[in-house]
CSV table of C-alpha atoms in Angstrom, one decimal:
chain,number,residue,atom,x,y,z
A,756,MET,CA,0.4,-0.2,-0.2
A,757,ARG,CA,2.9,1.8,1.3
A,758,ALA,CA,4.8,1.8,-2.6
A,759,ALA,CA,1.3,2.7,-4.5
A,760,TRP,CA,0.7,5.8,-2.4
A,761,GLY,CA,4.7,7.1,-3.2
A,762,LEU,CA,4.1,6.0,-6.9
A,763,LEU,CA,1.0,8.0,-7.0
A,764,ALA,CA,2.7,10.4,-5.4
A,765,LEU,CA,5.9,10.4,-8.1
A,766,VAL,CA,3.1,9.8,-10.9
A,767,LEU,CA,1.2,13.5,-10.0
A,768,LEU,CA,4.7,15.2,-9.2
A,769,VAL,CA,6.0,14.3,-12.6
A,770,GLY,CA,2.7,14.9,-14.9
A,771,LYS,CA,1.7,13.8,-18.2
A,772,PRO,CA,4.1,12.0,-20.1
A,773,GLY,CA,5.2,14.7,-22.1
A,774,VAL,CA,5.3,17.3,-20.5
A,775,ALA,CA,8.6,17.3,-18.8
A,776,ASP,CA,10.1,16.5,-22.4
A,777,ALA,CA,8.5,19.2,-23.5
A,778,ALA,CA,10.0,21.7,-20.5
A,779,ARG,CA,13.6,20.3,-21.4
A,780,LEU,CA,13.3,22.2,-25.1
A,781,ARG,CA,15.8,25.3,-24.8
A,782,THR,CA,15.3,26.8,-28.5
A,783,GLN,CA,18.7,28.2,-30.2
A,784,TYR,CA,19.8,30.4,-32.4
A,785,SER,CA,23.2,29.7,-34.8
A,786,GLY,CA,24.5,31.7,-37.9
A,787,VAL,CA,23.8,35.1,-38.8
A,788,VAL,CA,21.3,37.5,-39.9
A,789,ASN,CA,22.5,40.3,-42.7
A,790,LEU,CA,21.0,43.8,-41.6
A,791,ASN,CA,21.3,45.1,-45.3
A,792,GLU,CA,20.1,42.8,-47.3
A,793,ALA,CA,17.5,40.2,-45.1
A,794,THR,CA,13.4,39.8,-45.5
A,795,ALA,CA,10.8,40.6,-42.6
A,796,ALA,CA,10.7,37.7,-42.4
A,797,GLU,CA,14.4,36.2,-42.1
A,798,LEU,CA,15.0,39.5,-39.2
A,799,ASP,CA,11.7,37.7,-37.4
A,800,LEU,CA,14.2,34.6,-36.5
A,801,LEU,CA,16.1,36.9,-34.4
A,802,PRO,CA,15.6,36.8,-30.3
A,803,GLY,CA,13.3,39.1,-29.3
A,804,VAL,CA,12.6,40.9,-32.9
A,805,GLY,CA,8.5,40.5,-34.1
A,806,ASP,CA,6.9,41.9,-37.4
A,807,SER,CA,6.2,45.4,-36.5
A,808,ALA,CA,10.4,45.9,-35.4
A,809,ALA,CA,11.8,44.0,-38.9
A,810,GLN,CA,10.0,46.2,-41.1
A,811,ARG,CA,11.7,49.2,-39.2
A,812,ILE,CA,14.9,48.4,-39.9
A,813,ILE,CA,14.0,47.9,-43.0
A,814,GLN,CA,12.4,51.3,-43.2
A,815,HIS,CA,15.7,52.3,-41.3
A,816,ARG,CA,18.4,51.1,-44.3
A,817,GLY,CA,16.0,52.0,-47.3
A,818,LYS,CA,16.4,55.9,-45.9
A,819,ARG,CA,20.6,55.2,-45.0
A,820,PRO,CA,22.1,51.5,-44.8
A,821,PHE,CA,24.0,50.1,-42.0
A,822,GLN,CA,27.9,50.8,-42.1
A,823,ARG,CA,28.4,49.3,-38.7
A,824,VAL,CA,26.4,47.4,-36.3
A,825,GLU,CA,25.3,49.3,-33.7
A,826,GLU,CA,24.1,51.2,-36.0
A,827,LEU,CA,21.0,49.2,-35.4
A,828,VAL,CA,20.7,50.9,-31.9
A,829,ARG,CA,18.9,54.1,-33.9
A,830,VAL,CA,15.9,51.8,-34.6
A,831,LYS,CA,13.2,52.2,-32.7
A,832,GLY,CA,12.7,49.5,-30.0
A,833,PHE,CA,16.1,48.6,-29.7
A,834,GLY,CA,18.1,49.7,-27.2
A,835,ARG,CA,21.8,48.8,-25.8
A,836,LYS,CA,20.6,45.1,-23.6
A,837,LYS,CA,19.0,44.2,-27.0
A,838,PHE,CA,21.3,44.9,-29.6
A,839,LEU,CA,23.7,43.2,-27.3
A,840,LYS,CA,21.3,40.7,-26.9
A,841,LEU,CA,21.2,40.3,-31.1
A,842,LYS,CA,25.0,40.8,-31.7
A,843,ALA,CA,26.4,37.5,-32.0
A,844,HIS,CA,23.3,37.0,-35.1
A,845,LEU,CA,24.4,40.0,-36.9
A,846,THR,CA,26.4,41.1,-39.8
A,847,LEU,CA,27.2,44.1,-43.3
A,848,SER,CA,28.6,41.2,-45.7
A,849,GLY,CA,27.2,37.8,-47.0
A,850,PRO,CA,24.2,35.4,-46.6
A,851,THR,CA,21.9,35.4,-43.9
A,852,THR,CA,22.5,31.7,-41.8
A,853,LEU,CA,20.7,32.4,-39.1
A,854,LYS,CA,18.9,28.7,-37.4
A,855,VAL,CA,16.9,28.1,-35.3
A,856,GLU,CA,16.0,25.2,-33.9
A,857,GLN,CA,14.9,23.3,-29.7
A,858,VAL,CA,17.1,21.5,-28.4
A,859,ALA,CA,17.4,19.2,-24.8
A,860,SER,CA,18.2,21.6,-22.4
A,861,PRO,CA,20.8,19.3,-19.9
A,862,PRO,CA,19.8,17.8,-17.0
A,863,GLU,CA,19.3,20.6,-14.1
A,864,GLY,CA,22.6,20.5,-11.7
A,865,LYS,CA,24.1,18.9,-14.6
A,866,GLU,CA,26.9,21.1,-16.8
A,867,VAL,CA,28.5,20.7,-20.4
A,868,VAL,CA,31.3,20.6,-20.5
A,869,ALA,CA,33.7,20.4,-24.3
A,870,THR,CA,36.7,18.1,-24.4
A,871,ASN,CA,39.3,17.7,-27.0
A,872,ASN,CA,39.7,14.6,-26.6
């Protein structure tokens, strides 16, 4: 009887199958977006950038192309904090290669350490 209660408590704590798995996913961004050539859909892939912000970027570059990625802060809605979050994914040359993937997070308390063995 005690084992049954323990099993019931465990099921209630864990929840439905699949829910815990979904909670362990995180969004991973890789690649870059060319601020001077990207489409609205490509700009929309950036974290924290929606359709209206993408349109504002396109309007800004229509008036004056970006000379440096730091000029993004001149676009309404993009301050220093948001720029710093996006900086690693911004470029002014080459193609847009940004990919957004859902990847599994490591279990809590476990650190993933890369080694070159």
